Structure formats: C-alpha cells, structure tokens
PDB file of C-alpha atoms in Angstrom:
ATOM      1  CA  MET A   1     -27.496   2.110  88.507  1.00 56.00           C
ATOM      2  CA  SER A   2     -24.003   0.732  88.284  1.00 75.00           C
ATOM      3  CA  GLN A   3     -22.030  -0.915  85.212  1.00 86.00           C
ATOM      4  CA  ALA A   4     -22.549  -4.818  85.390  1.00 94.00           C
ATOM      5  CA  THR A   5     -18.989  -6.765  85.523  1.00 97.00           C
ATOM      6  CA  LEU A   6     -17.704 -10.041  85.246  1.00 98.00           C
ATOM      7  CA  HIS A   7     -14.834  -9.820  87.786  1.00 98.00           C
ATOM      8  CA  ASP A   8     -16.445 -12.286  89.855  1.00 97.00           C
ATOM      9  CA  LEU A   9     -17.681 -14.787  87.256  1.00 98.00           C
ATOM     10  CA  ARG A  10     -14.171 -16.074  86.473  1.00 98.00           C
ATOM     11  CA  ARG A  11     -13.839 -19.765  85.773  1.00 97.00           C
ATOM     12  CA  PRO A  12     -11.402 -22.461  85.080  1.00 98.00           C
ATOM     13  CA  LEU A  13      -9.919 -23.336  81.390  1.00 98.00           C
ATOM     14  CA  GLY A  14     -10.330 -26.585  81.880  1.00 97.00           C
ATOM     15  CA  SER A  15      -7.379 -27.959  83.736  1.00 96.00           C
ATOM     16  CA  THR A  16      -4.747 -25.585  82.654  1.00 96.00           C
ATOM     17  CA  GLY A  17      -4.999 -23.483  86.385  1.00 97.00           C
ATOM     18  CA  LEU A  18      -5.893 -20.666  84.596  1.00 98.00           C
ATOM     19  CA  LEU A  19      -8.841 -18.761  85.820  1.00 98.00           C
ATOM     20  CA  VAL A  20     -10.905 -16.648  82.925  1.00 98.00           C
ATOM     21  CA  SER A  21     -13.654 -14.482  82.507  1.00 98.00           C
ATOM     22  CA  PRO A  22     -16.674 -15.890  80.540  1.00 98.00           C
ATOM     23  CA  LEU A  23     -16.480 -13.341  77.813  1.00 98.00           C
ATOM     24  CA  GLY A  24     -13.412 -12.607  75.932  1.00 98.00           C
ATOM     25  CA  LEU A  25     -12.113 -10.623  73.648  1.00 98.00           C
ATOM     26  CA  GLY A  26     -11.361 -11.102  70.236  1.00 97.00           C
ATOM     27  CA  THR A  27      -8.951  -8.554  68.354  1.00 97.00           C
ATOM     28  CA  VAL A  28      -9.236  -9.664  64.674  1.00 95.00           C
ATOM     29  CA  LYS A  29     -10.795  -6.043  64.199  1.00 95.00           C
ATOM     30  CA  LEU A  30      -7.438  -4.392  65.975  1.00 97.00           C
ATOM     31  CA  GLY A  31      -5.420  -5.986  63.108  1.00 95.00           C
ATOM     32  CA  ARG A  32      -7.150  -6.823  59.806  1.00 89.00           C
ATOM     33  CA  ASP A  33     -10.211  -5.410  57.673  1.00 86.00           C
ATOM     34  CA  GLN A  34      -9.863  -8.023  54.795  1.00 82.00           C
ATOM     35  CA  GLY A  35     -11.386 -11.289  53.921  1.00 72.00           C
ATOM     36  CA  VAL A  36     -13.696 -11.082  57.220  1.00 75.00           C
ATOM     37  CA  LYS A  37     -16.989 -12.173  57.350  1.00 70.00           C
ATOM     38  CA  TYR A  38     -18.896  -9.668  59.389  1.00 67.00           C
ATOM     39  CA  PRO A  39     -22.604  -8.151  58.326  1.00 65.00           C
ATOM     40  CA  ASN A  40     -21.582  -4.691  58.398  1.00 72.00           C
ATOM     41  CA  GLY A  41     -18.351  -2.935  57.429  1.00 76.00           C
ATOM     42  CA  PHE A  42     -15.917  -1.430  59.977  1.00 85.00           C
ATOM     43  CA  GLN A  43     -12.590   0.899  60.521  1.00 91.00           C
ATOM     44  CA  ILE A  44      -9.996  -0.787  62.244  1.00 94.00           C
ATOM     45  CA  PRO A  45      -9.598   1.367  65.035  1.00 96.00           C
ATOM     46  CA  ASP A  46      -6.684   3.939  66.272  1.00 97.00           C
ATOM     47  CA  ASP A  47      -4.327   3.697  68.707  1.00 97.00           C
ATOM     48  CA  ASP A  48      -6.333   5.936  71.154  1.00 97.00           C
ATOM     49  CA  GLU A  49      -9.605   3.906  70.532  1.00 97.00           C
ATOM     50  CA  ALA A  50      -7.981   0.422  70.783  1.00 98.00           C
ATOM     51  CA  ARG A  51      -6.617   1.996  73.922  1.00 98.00           C
ATOM     52  CA  ARG A  52      -9.881   2.962  75.404  1.00 98.00           C
ATOM     53  CA  LEU A  53     -11.474  -0.369  74.391  1.00 98.00           C
ATOM     54  CA  LEU A  54      -8.946  -2.203  76.053  1.00 98.00           C
ATOM     55  CA  LYS A  55      -9.286  -0.247  79.082  1.00 98.00           C
ATOM     56  CA  LEU A  56     -13.090  -0.673  78.839  1.00 98.00           C
ATOM     57  CA  THR A  57     -12.345  -4.253  78.833  1.00 98.00           C
ATOM     58  CA  ARG A  58     -10.502  -4.309  81.936  1.00 98.00           C
ATOM     59  CA  GLU A  59     -12.953  -2.490  83.895  1.00 98.00           C
ATOM     60  CA  LEU A  60     -15.926  -4.923  83.001  1.00 98.00           C
ATOM     61  CA  GLY A  61     -13.817  -7.498  84.127  1.00 98.00           C
ATOM     62  CA  ILE A  62     -12.671  -9.501  81.269  1.00 98.00           C
ATOM     63  CA  ASN A  63      -9.232 -11.160  81.188  1.00 98.00           C
ATOM     64  CA  LEU A  64      -9.197 -12.946  78.387  1.00 98.00           C
ATOM     65  CA  ILE A  65      -8.140 -11.622  75.217  1.00 98.00           C
ATOM     66  CA  ASP A  66      -7.792 -13.226  71.934  1.00 98.00           C
ATOM     67  CA  THR A  67      -5.489 -12.983  68.826  1.00 98.00           C
ATOM     68  CA  ALA A  68      -3.604 -14.805  65.906  1.00 98.00           C
ATOM     69  CA  PRO A  69      -0.962 -14.251  63.334  1.00 98.00           C
ATOM     70  CA  ALA A  70      -3.275 -14.120  61.147  1.00 97.00           C
ATOM     71  CA  TYR A  71      -5.527 -11.258  62.391  1.00 96.00           C
ATOM     72  CA  GLY A  72      -3.194  -9.040  60.424  1.00 95.00           C
ATOM     73  CA  ARG A  73      -1.430  -6.601  62.937  1.00 96.00           C
ATOM     74  CA  SER A  74      -3.229  -7.530  65.587  1.00 98.00           C
ATOM     75  CA  GLU A  75      -0.588  -9.073  67.957  1.00 98.00           C
ATOM     76  CA  GLU A  76       2.258  -6.369  67.244  1.00 97.00           C
ATOM     77  CA  ARG A  77      -0.627  -3.727  68.408  1.00 98.00           C
ATOM     78  CA  LEU A  78      -1.553  -5.129  71.428  1.00 98.00           C
ATOM     79  CA  GLY A  79       2.057  -5.706  72.736  1.00 98.00           C
ATOM     80  CA  PRO A  80       2.758  -1.732  73.038  1.00 98.00           C
ATOM     81  CA  LEU A  81      -0.945  -1.632  74.307  1.00 98.00           C
ATOM     82  CA  LEU A  82      -0.682  -4.073  76.931  1.00 97.00           C
ATOM     83  CA  ARG A  83       2.731  -2.967  78.233  1.00 97.00           C
ATOM     84  CA  GLY A  84       3.029  -3.001  81.951  1.00 97.00           C
ATOM     85  CA  GLN A  85      -0.450  -4.837  81.933  1.00 97.00           C
ATOM     86  CA  ARG A  86       1.259  -8.616  81.433  1.00 97.00           C
ATOM     87  CA  GLN A  87      -0.210  -9.988  84.680  1.00 96.00           C
ATOM     88  CA  GLU A  88      -3.619  -8.491  84.209  1.00 97.00           C
ATOM     89  CA  TRP A  89      -4.549 -10.713  81.241  1.00 98.00           C
ATOM     90  CA  VAL A  90      -4.775 -14.376  79.598  1.00 98.00           C
ATOM     91  CA  ILE A  91      -3.694 -13.940  76.401  1.00 98.00           C
ATOM     92  CA  VAL A  92      -4.720 -16.539  73.706  1.00 98.00           C
ATOM     93  CA  SER A  93      -2.961 -16.625  70.179  1.00 98.00           C
ATOM     94  CA  LYS A  94      -2.730 -19.231  67.295  1.00 98.00           C
ATOM     95  CA  VAL A  95      -0.242 -20.683  64.870  1.00 98.00           C
ATOM     96  CA  GLY A  96      -0.906 -22.445  61.212  1.00 98.00           C
ATOM     97  CA  GLU A  97      -2.581 -19.762  59.482  1.00 97.00           C
ATOM     98  CA  GLU A  98      -0.668 -16.443  57.901  1.00 97.00           C
ATOM     99  CA  PHE A  99      -2.703 -13.803  56.425  1.00 92.00           C
ATOM    100  CA  ALA A 100      -0.667 -11.737  53.957  1.00 88.00           C
ATOM    101  CA  ASP A 101      -1.515  -9.550  50.620  1.00 85.00           C
ATOM    102  CA  GLY A 102      -5.430 -10.518  51.410  1.00 85.00           C
ATOM    103  CA  LEU A 103      -4.835 -14.274  51.296  1.00 89.00           C
ATOM    104  CA  SER A 104      -4.511 -17.137  53.752  1.00 92.00           C
ATOM    105  CA  HIS A 105      -1.941 -19.613  53.593  1.00 95.00           C
ATOM    106  CA  HIS A 106      -1.341 -22.387  56.109  1.00 97.00           C
ATOM    107  CA  ASP A 107       2.030 -24.109  57.511  1.00 98.00           C
ATOM    108  CA  PHE A 108       1.606 -26.953  60.649  1.00 98.00           C
ATOM    109  CA  SER A 109       5.076 -27.626  60.327  1.00 98.00           C
ATOM    110  CA  ALA A 110       7.683 -28.087  63.231  1.00 98.00           C
ATOM    111  CA  ALA A 111      10.275 -25.097  61.811  1.00 98.00           C
ATOM    112  CA  HIS A 112       6.815 -22.897  61.453  1.00 98.00           C
ATOM    113  CA  THR A 113       5.257 -23.758  64.646  1.00 98.00           C
ATOM    114  CA  ARG A 114       8.419 -22.577  66.540  1.00 98.00           C
ATOM    115  CA  PHE A 115       9.312 -19.895  64.573  1.00 98.00           C
ATOM    116  CA  SER A 116       5.650 -18.464  64.694  1.00 98.00           C
ATOM    117  CA  ILE A 117       5.852 -18.768  68.431  1.00 98.00           C
ATOM    118  CA  GLU A 118       8.957 -16.784  68.548  1.00 98.00           C
ATOM    119  CA  ARG A 119       7.235 -13.959  66.288  1.00 98.00           C
ATOM    120  CA  SER A 120       4.426 -13.981  68.599  1.00 98.00           C
ATOM    121  CA  LEU A 121       6.101 -13.792  72.088  1.00 98.00           C
ATOM    122  CA  LYS A 122       8.374 -10.474  70.510  1.00 98.00           C
ATOM    123  CA  ARG A 123       5.388  -8.895  68.866  1.00 98.00           C
ATOM    124  CA  LEU A 124       3.583  -9.488  72.531  1.00 98.00           C
ATOM    125  CA  GLU A 125       6.342  -8.370  74.346  1.00 98.00           C
ATOM    126  CA  THR A 126       5.914 -11.256  76.478  1.00 98.00           C
ATOM    127  CA  ASP A 127       8.065 -14.252  78.023  1.00 98.00           C
ATOM    128  CA  PHE A 128       5.372 -16.914  77.705  1.00 98.00           C
ATOM    129  CA  ILE A 129       1.803 -17.153  75.826  1.00 98.00           C
ATOM    130  CA  ASP A 130      -0.861 -18.116  78.046  1.00 98.00           C
ATOM    131  CA  LEU A 131      -2.917 -20.308  75.612  1.00 98.00           C
ATOM    132  CA  VAL A 132      -1.682 -21.202  71.799  1.00 98.00           C
ATOM    133  CA  LEU A 133      -4.214 -22.762  69.439  1.00 98.00           C
ATOM    134  CA  VAL A 134      -3.639 -24.733  66.271  1.00 98.00           C
ATOM    135  CA  HIS A 135      -5.863 -22.598  63.315  1.00 97.00           C
ATOM    136  CA  SER A 136      -7.075 -25.118  61.208  1.00 98.00           C
ATOM    137  CA  ASP A 137      -7.697 -24.939  57.512  1.00 97.00           C
ATOM    138  CA  GLY A 138     -10.668 -27.787  58.022  1.00 97.00           C
ATOM    139  CA  ASN A 139      -8.677 -30.626  57.615  1.00 98.00           C
ATOM    140  CA  ASP A 140      -8.304 -31.187  61.217  1.00 98.00           C
ATOM    141  CA  LEU A 141      -7.689 -35.103  61.346  1.00 98.00           C
ATOM    142  CA  ALA A 142      -4.991 -34.673  58.828  1.00 98.00           C
ATOM    143  CA  ILE A 143      -3.235 -31.977  60.812  1.00 98.00           C
ATOM    144  CA  LEU A 144      -3.417 -33.919  63.976  1.00 98.00           C
ATOM    145  CA  ASN A 145      -2.563 -37.134  62.879  1.00 97.00           C
ATOM    146  CA  ASP A 146       0.415 -36.320  60.117  1.00 97.00           C
ATOM    147  CA  CYS A 147       1.677 -32.915  60.908  1.00 97.00           C
ATOM    148  CA  GLU A 148       4.601 -32.067  63.508  1.00 97.00           C
ATOM    149  CA  VAL A 149       2.497 -29.101  64.731  1.00 98.00           C
ATOM    150  CA  TYR A 150       0.834 -30.674  67.897  1.00 98.00           C
ATOM    151  CA  GLN A 151       4.127 -32.683  69.103  1.00 98.00           C
ATOM    152  CA  THR A 152       5.571 -29.271  68.879  1.00 98.00           C
ATOM    153  CA  LEU A 153       3.298 -27.218  71.292  1.00 98.00           C
ATOM    154  CA  ALA A 154       3.311 -30.130  73.857  1.00 98.00           C
ATOM    155  CA  GLU A 155       7.200 -29.575  73.700  1.00 98.00           C
ATOM    156  CA  LEU A 156       6.472 -25.709  73.666  1.00 98.00           C
ATOM    157  CA  LYS A 157       4.488 -26.119  76.887  1.00 98.00           C
ATOM    158  CA  ARG A 158       7.110 -28.283  78.672  1.00 98.00           C
ATOM    159  CA  GLU A 159       9.930 -25.590  77.715  1.00 98.00           C
ATOM    160  CA  GLY A 160       7.225 -23.070  79.326  1.00 98.00           C
ATOM    161  CA  LYS A 161       7.144 -20.457  76.215  1.00 98.00           C
ATOM    162  CA  ILE A 162       3.370 -21.613  76.452  1.00 98.00           C
ATOM    163  CA  ARG A 163       1.474 -22.705  79.424  1.00 98.00           C
ATOM    164  CA  GLY A 164      -1.333 -24.692  77.239  1.00 98.00           C
ATOM    165  CA  PHE A 165      -2.190 -25.548  74.043  1.00 98.00           C
ATOM    166  CA  GLY A 166      -5.386 -26.837  72.143  1.00 98.00           C
ATOM    167  CA  PHE A 167      -6.795 -26.509  68.345  1.00 98.00           C
ATOM    168  CA  SER A 168      -9.436 -24.407  66.731  1.00 98.00           C
ATOM    169  CA  GLY A 169     -11.250 -26.310  64.593  1.00 98.00           C
ATOM    170  CA  LYS A 170     -14.245 -26.717  61.991  1.00 97.00           C
ATOM    171  CA  THR A 171     -14.932 -30.882  62.533  1.00 98.00           C
ATOM    172  CA  VAL A 172     -16.517 -33.212  66.173  1.00 98.00           C
ATOM    173  CA  ASP A 173     -13.724 -35.302  65.101  1.00 98.00           C
ATOM    174  CA  GLY A 174     -11.215 -32.971  64.859  1.00 98.00           C
ATOM    175  CA  GLY A 175     -12.461 -31.177  68.305  1.00 98.00           C
ATOM    176  CA  LEU A 176     -12.580 -34.946  70.416  1.00 98.00           C
ATOM    177  CA  LYS A 177      -9.041 -35.853  68.831  1.00 98.00           C
ATOM    178  CA  ALA A 178      -6.998 -32.391  69.798  1.00 98.00           C
ATOM    179  CA  LEU A 179      -8.921 -32.632  73.232  1.00 98.00           C
ATOM    180  CA  GLU A 180      -7.098 -36.291  73.719  1.00 97.00           C
ATOM    181  CA  GLN A 181      -3.717 -34.798  73.929  1.00 95.00           C
ATOM    182  CA  GLY A 182      -4.339 -30.963  74.141  1.00 98.00           C
ATOM    183  CA  ASP A 183      -6.053 -28.183  76.924  1.00 98.00           C
ATOM    184  CA  CYS A 184      -8.312 -26.506  74.959  1.00 98.00           C
ATOM    185  CA  ALA A 185     -10.572 -26.746  71.999  1.00 98.00           C
ATOM    186  CA  MET A 186     -12.017 -23.871  70.276  1.00 98.00           C
ATOM    187  CA  ILE A 187     -15.179 -24.184  68.494  1.00 98.00           C
ATOM    188  CA  THR A 188     -18.346 -23.027  66.630  1.00 97.00           C
ATOM    189  CA  TYR A 189     -21.380 -23.027  69.054  1.00 97.00           C
ATOM    190  CA  ASN A 190     -24.471 -20.356  68.369  1.00 95.00           C
ATOM    191  CA  LEU A 191     -28.291 -20.338  68.064  1.00 92.00           C
ATOM    192  CA  ASN A 192     -27.464 -21.452  64.201  1.00 92.00           C
ATOM    193  CA  GLU A 193     -24.786 -23.926  64.461  1.00 94.00           C
ATOM    194  CA  GLN A 194     -24.478 -26.586  67.260  1.00 95.00           C
ATOM    195  CA  ALA A 195     -23.392 -29.869  65.492  1.00 97.00           C
ATOM    196  CA  GLU A 196     -19.949 -29.640  67.660  1.00 98.00           C
ATOM    197  CA  ARG A 197     -21.910 -30.215  71.056  1.00 97.00           C
ATOM    198  CA  PRO A 198     -19.945 -33.702  71.372  1.00 98.00           C
ATOM    199  CA  VAL A 199     -16.750 -31.714  71.699  1.00 98.00           C
ATOM    200  CA  ILE A 200     -18.117 -29.890  74.462  1.00 98.00           C
ATOM    201  CA  ASP A 201     -19.707 -32.755  76.485  1.00 98.00           C
ATOM    202  CA  TYR A 202     -16.473 -34.661  76.066  1.00 98.00           C
ATOM    203  CA  ALA A 203     -14.368 -31.656  77.544  1.00 98.00           C
ATOM    204  CA  ALA A 204     -16.618 -31.432  80.502  1.00 98.00           C
ATOM    205  CA  ALA A 205     -16.413 -34.953  81.243  1.00 98.00           C
ATOM    206  CA  HIS A 206     -12.324 -34.946  80.948  1.00 98.00           C
ATOM    207  CA  GLY A 207     -11.770 -31.670  82.542  1.00 97.00           C
ATOM    208  CA  LYS A 208     -10.570 -30.105  79.083  1.00 98.00           C
ATOM    209  CA  ALA A 209     -11.235 -26.502  77.870  1.00 98.00           C
ATOM    210  CA  ILE A 210     -13.972 -24.645  75.949  1.00 98.00           C
ATOM    211  CA  LEU A 211     -13.525 -21.586  74.091  1.00 98.00           C
ATOM    212  CA  VAL A 212     -16.426 -20.695  71.999  1.00 98.00           C
ATOM    213  CA  LYS A 213     -16.180 -18.683  68.654  1.00 97.00           C
ATOM    214  CA  LYS A 214     -18.793 -17.316  66.413  1.00 94.00           C
ATOM    215  CA  ALA A 215     -20.950 -16.900  69.981  1.00 94.00           C
ATOM    216  CA  LEU A 216     -22.922 -14.717  68.095  1.00 91.00           C
ATOM    217  CA  ALA A 217     -22.943 -15.937  64.618  1.00 81.00           C
ATOM    218  CA  SER A 218     -20.532 -13.065  63.690  1.00 59.00           C
ATOM    219  CA  GLY A 219     -22.942 -10.583  64.636  1.00 61.00           C
ATOM    220  CA  HIS A 220     -25.735 -12.701  62.571  1.00 62.00           C
ATOM    221  CA  ALA A 221     -27.928 -14.114  65.064  1.00 60.00           C
ATOM    222  CA  CYS A 222     -31.712 -13.250  64.492  1.00 62.00           C
ATOM    223  CA  LEU A 223     -34.894 -14.987  66.425  1.00 64.00           C
ATOM    224  CA  SER A 224     -38.556 -14.196  66.094  1.00 69.00           C
ATOM    225  CA  PRO A 225     -39.517 -10.564  67.233  1.00 76.00           C
ATOM    226  CA  GLY A 226     -39.286  -9.965  70.862  1.00 77.00           C
ATOM    227  CA  VAL A 227     -36.516 -12.364  71.573  1.00 83.00           C
ATOM    228  CA  ASP A 228     -33.053 -10.764  72.310  1.00 88.00           C
ATOM    229  CA  PRO A 229     -30.769 -12.940  70.376  1.00 89.00           C
ATOM    230  CA  VAL A 230     -27.764 -12.226  72.750  1.00 92.00           C
ATOM    231  CA  ARG A 231     -29.167 -13.132  75.598  1.00 93.00           C
ATOM    232  CA  ALA A 232     -30.928 -16.648  73.969  1.00 93.00           C
ATOM    233  CA  SER A 233     -27.233 -17.078  72.582  1.00 94.00           C
ATOM    234  CA  PHE A 234     -25.492 -16.913  75.562  1.00 96.00           C
ATOM    235  CA  GLU A 235     -28.079 -18.863  77.677  1.00 96.00           C
ATOM    236  CA  LEU A 236     -27.715 -21.746  74.937  1.00 95.00           C
ATOM    237  CA  LEU A 237     -23.487 -21.459  75.703  1.00 96.00           C
ATOM    238  CA  PHE A 238     -23.797 -21.249  79.328  1.00 97.00           C
ATOM    239  CA  ALA A 239     -25.855 -24.037  79.855  1.00 97.00           C
ATOM    240  CA  GLN A 240     -23.261 -26.148  78.757  1.00 96.00           C
ATOM    241  CA  PRO A 241     -21.018 -26.915  81.961  1.00 94.00           C
ATOM    242  CA  GLY A 242     -18.226 -27.921  79.700  1.00 94.00           C
ATOM    243  CA  VAL A 243     -17.839 -24.019  78.240  1.00 98.00           C
ATOM    244  CA  ALA A 244     -15.429 -21.495  79.754  1.00 98.00           C
ATOM    245  CA  SER A 245     -15.632 -18.832  77.952  1.00 98.00           C
ATOM    246  CA  ALA A 246     -17.017 -17.433  74.617  1.00 98.00           C
ATOM    247  CA  ILE A 247     -14.608 -14.939  72.118  1.00 97.00           C
ATOM    248  CA  VAL A 248     -16.450 -11.601  70.978  1.00 96.00           C
ATOM    249  CA  GLY A 249     -15.037  -9.559  68.574  1.00 93.00           C
ATOM    250  CA  THR A 250     -16.732  -6.472  68.926  1.00 93.00           C
ATOM    251  CA  ILE A 251     -15.095  -2.742  69.176  1.00 95.00           C
ATOM    252  CA  ASN A 252     -17.886  -0.765  70.144  1.00 95.00           C
ATOM    253  CA  PRO A 253     -18.013  -0.138  73.499  1.00 96.00           C
ATOM    254  CA  LEU A 254     -22.041  -0.480  74.094  1.00 96.00           C
ATOM    255  CA  HIS A 255     -21.952  -3.498  72.323  1.00 95.00           C
ATOM    256  CA  LEU A 256     -19.147  -4.946  74.849  1.00 97.00           C
ATOM    257  CA  ALA A 257     -21.332  -3.566  77.823  1.00 97.00           C
ATOM    258  CA  HIS A 258     -24.178  -4.910  76.743  1.00 96.00           C
ATOM    259  CA  ASN A 259     -22.703  -8.298  76.274  1.00 97.00           C
ATOM    260  CA  VAL A 260     -21.144  -8.077  79.817  1.00 98.00           C
ATOM    261  CA  ALA A 261     -24.294  -7.057  81.227  1.00 97.00           C
ATOM    262  CA  THR A 262     -26.115  -9.940  79.485  1.00 97.00           C
ATOM    263  CA  VAL A 263     -23.923 -12.593  80.311  1.00 98.00           C
ATOM    264  CA  ALA A 264     -24.057 -11.239  83.538  1.00 98.00           C
ATOM    265  CA  GLN A 265     -27.360 -11.510  84.104  1.00 97.00           C
ATOM    266  CA  VAL A 266     -27.405 -15.040  82.652  1.00 97.00           C
ATOM    267  CA  LEU A 267     -24.877 -16.690  84.957  1.00 98.00           C
ATOM    268  CA  ARG A 268     -26.535 -15.090  88.224  1.00 96.00           C
ATOM    269  CA  SER A 269     -29.498 -16.330  87.891  1.00 92.00           C
ATOM    270  CA  ARG A 270     -29.154 -20.066  87.261  1.00 84.00           C
TER     271      ARG A 270
END
C-alpha cells in the first residue's frame, strides 16, 4: 500500500496568496532542548538525521516549515539544510522572543524587530521570509497597542523582506486584534483547549489565516480507550473552515508519517 501524502491537499494561507499543506513541520527540536514542554525527553538530531527528516517531510507533501529565533539553533541549521530548495518551502519565522543561556526574554521594539528579521534572513539564507509572527509573552494587547513591532512588520512587508505577518498569541482579544491588521494568527486549539475558537471564526469570516500550535496538546492528547487521539484532534481542527494548517513538532519519522496519513484520511472523508 502506498504512503499517503498531502501533495494534493494544499490550502490557501488566508489571503496571502500562499498555498500550504494542512500540516506544517515545527522545528524547535532541531535547535533547542532546554525549557521545552514535552512529555518525553529527546535528543536534538544531527545534520544527517535532520536532512533525512526534511527529505521525508517534502516527500509526504508538507511544504510549511515553522521556526523562530527562540528555537535555539533552528534557523541557522535550516539555512544550510534547505539550501537549493527555497522555492519548495513556505517558511514561517518569528520576532520578539530570544532564548539564551536557558532563559527567554522579549523585545518588541522597532529596532529589534528589524535586527531580528535581518538576522533570520541571513541564517535562513534567503531574500525573504514568507510569514513572520510576533512571539508573544502573553501580554497580547499591550504588545499590539503599545509596541512598534506590528507597524514595523507592515513596513518590512511593503519592503518585500516578508510576504505576510501576524501574531502567535495567548488570548482571544489578542488574536482578534492581531487579525484586524495582520494576515495570520497562530493559536492554541486542541482537544483540551478550545478557548480561542472565536479567533478561528473571525479569520474564516474575514479571509485571514489561522495556524494551530499545540494541535496534539504537545504530545499530551489523551482520550478514552479505543479512540485515536491523533485522529480526534485533526477531526476537531479541520472541522473549522478558518484553519489553514496545524504545526506538529515531531522529529520521529514514523510519527510524522502517521500524522500525515491521518490528516489525509480526515480531509478526504469530508
């Protein structure tokens, strides 16, 4: 039996003009193993393992890759690993959060936003980033109302250095505010947490994009015996027309293939 893929299941990323696979690969585990909330420990893959994982990701029809400066060495590893493949990928990165010496800190100023984007372009070995999200510290409305980051991202979009921008936040009010001027909100939505559903509904009504983080509750999804939590999670997500894609952060090839097969089944049975 042939391996299921997502090649023919790409969907619009809101009104950005980009088409993305319904699953995206999160790459925190390529660059950082400190201060992460997963149920099991893991070892950061070496370059050969990472290269094989990315090759499989492409073969399975995933074209969306999610990274961030706060993901340790993720961006600087992805640059060489994706060399010669730029047109094959929709790359999402972030601004606002830095991770150093085991600790996170945040900076939403215009100067840091520009510095961060220029550094990401260099690390990723590209002339543009498809989508840049603000990495919120949880004070969503204060960031959007009082800081310069969103205005600066709009300027960078006009300059062609990024194709779209948005917000990875933690509140409904923040997600709604972010979508008023931005292209995309990244929200938490899974079997355990559904408070941000109004942000999905707003996006669907206004042609904006939703990316889902923690779609499988960071590996914690759990249901009654006999129910596949992965399938139940994806059925929940893709019942919402506003959802463009869900980001999964696995570095296990078998888990990745299973996730892809499950999403393909869910979407083809709709």
